[in-house]
Coordinates of C-alpha atoms in Angstrom, one line a residue:
M256 CA -140.3 91.2 -176.9
R257 CA -136.6 90.8 -175.7
F258 CA -134.0 90.4 -177.9
V259 CA -131.1 91.7 -176.2
D260 CA -129.9 88.2 -175.6
L261 CA -129.4 87.4 -178.6
D262 CA -126.2 87.8 -181.3
L263 CA -127.9 89.1 -184.3
T264 CA -124.8 88.6 -186.2
T265 CA -125.4 84.6 -186.4
A266 CA -127.7 82.6 -188.3
Q267 CA -129.1 81.2 -184.7
G268 CA -129.4 84.4 -183.3
A269 CA -131.4 85.6 -186.3
E270 CA -133.5 82.0 -186.3
T271 CA -134.3 82.8 -182.6
L272 CA -135.7 86.1 -183.1
Q273 CA -137.8 84.8 -186.1
A274 CA -139.4 82.2 -184.1
R275 CA -139.9 84.8 -181.1
L276 CA -141.8 87.4 -184.0
K277 CA -144.3 84.4 -184.9
V278 CA -145.1 83.6 -181.2
A279 CA -145.5 87.4 -180.4
S280 CA -147.7 87.8 -183.6
R281 CA -150.1 85.2 -182.8
K282 CA -150.3 86.6 -179.2
V283 CA -151.4 89.9 -180.7
C284 CA -153.8 88.5 -183.0
G285 CA -155.1 85.9 -180.9
V286 CA -155.7 82.2 -181.5
G287 CA -158.9 80.8 -183.5
V288 CA -160.4 84.2 -182.7
G289 CA -164.1 83.8 -183.5
P290 CA -166.2 80.9 -184.8
S291 CA -166.9 82.5 -188.4
L292 CA -164.8 82.5 -191.5
N293 CA -164.6 86.4 -191.4
D294 CA -163.1 86.4 -188.0
R295 CA -160.6 83.7 -189.1
I296 CA -159.4 85.6 -192.4
D297 CA -158.7 88.8 -190.1
Q298 CA -156.8 87.0 -187.3
R299 CA -154.8 85.5 -190.6
R300 CA -154.6 88.9 -192.3
C301 CA -153.4 90.3 -188.7
I302 CA -150.5 87.3 -188.3
A303 CA -149.3 88.1 -191.5
E304 CA -149.1 92.2 -191.5
T305 CA -147.9 91.8 -187.9
E306 CA -145.2 89.4 -188.8
A307 CA -144.1 91.2 -192.4
S308 CA -143.4 94.6 -189.9
G309 CA -141.5 92.2 -187.2
Q310 CA -139.2 91.3 -190.7
R311 CA -138.7 94.5 -191.9
A312 CA -137.8 95.4 -188.1
M313 CA -135.7 92.6 -187.9
V314 CA -133.7 93.2 -191.2
T315 CA -133.0 96.7 -189.5
L316 CA -131.7 95.1 -186.4
V317 CA -129.7 92.7 -187.9
A318 CA -127.9 95.2 -189.8
R319 CA -127.5 97.3 -186.9
A320 CA -126.2 94.5 -184.9
E321 CA -123.4 93.6 -187.8
A322 CA -122.3 97.2 -188.1
G323 CA -121.0 96.6 -184.4
E324 CA -124.1 98.2 -182.6
R325 CA -124.7 96.6 -178.9
F326 CA -128.3 96.5 -177.6
K327 CA -129.1 97.1 -173.9

């Protein structure tokens, strides 16, 4: 997932990154995987865990951007 085109020091840049994380987590975990209840539970768990991991990474990236670091 790319983010170098975003200014993470702005609310708009952070919101765009958040939206991209949600899309990416659904791509990684699949959408409507399997017909069983267990399959759907696994998918929701995967999405929640992936989004949480992405959120932690995002906090670090925003802090680094606010400290003046430029990403390539």
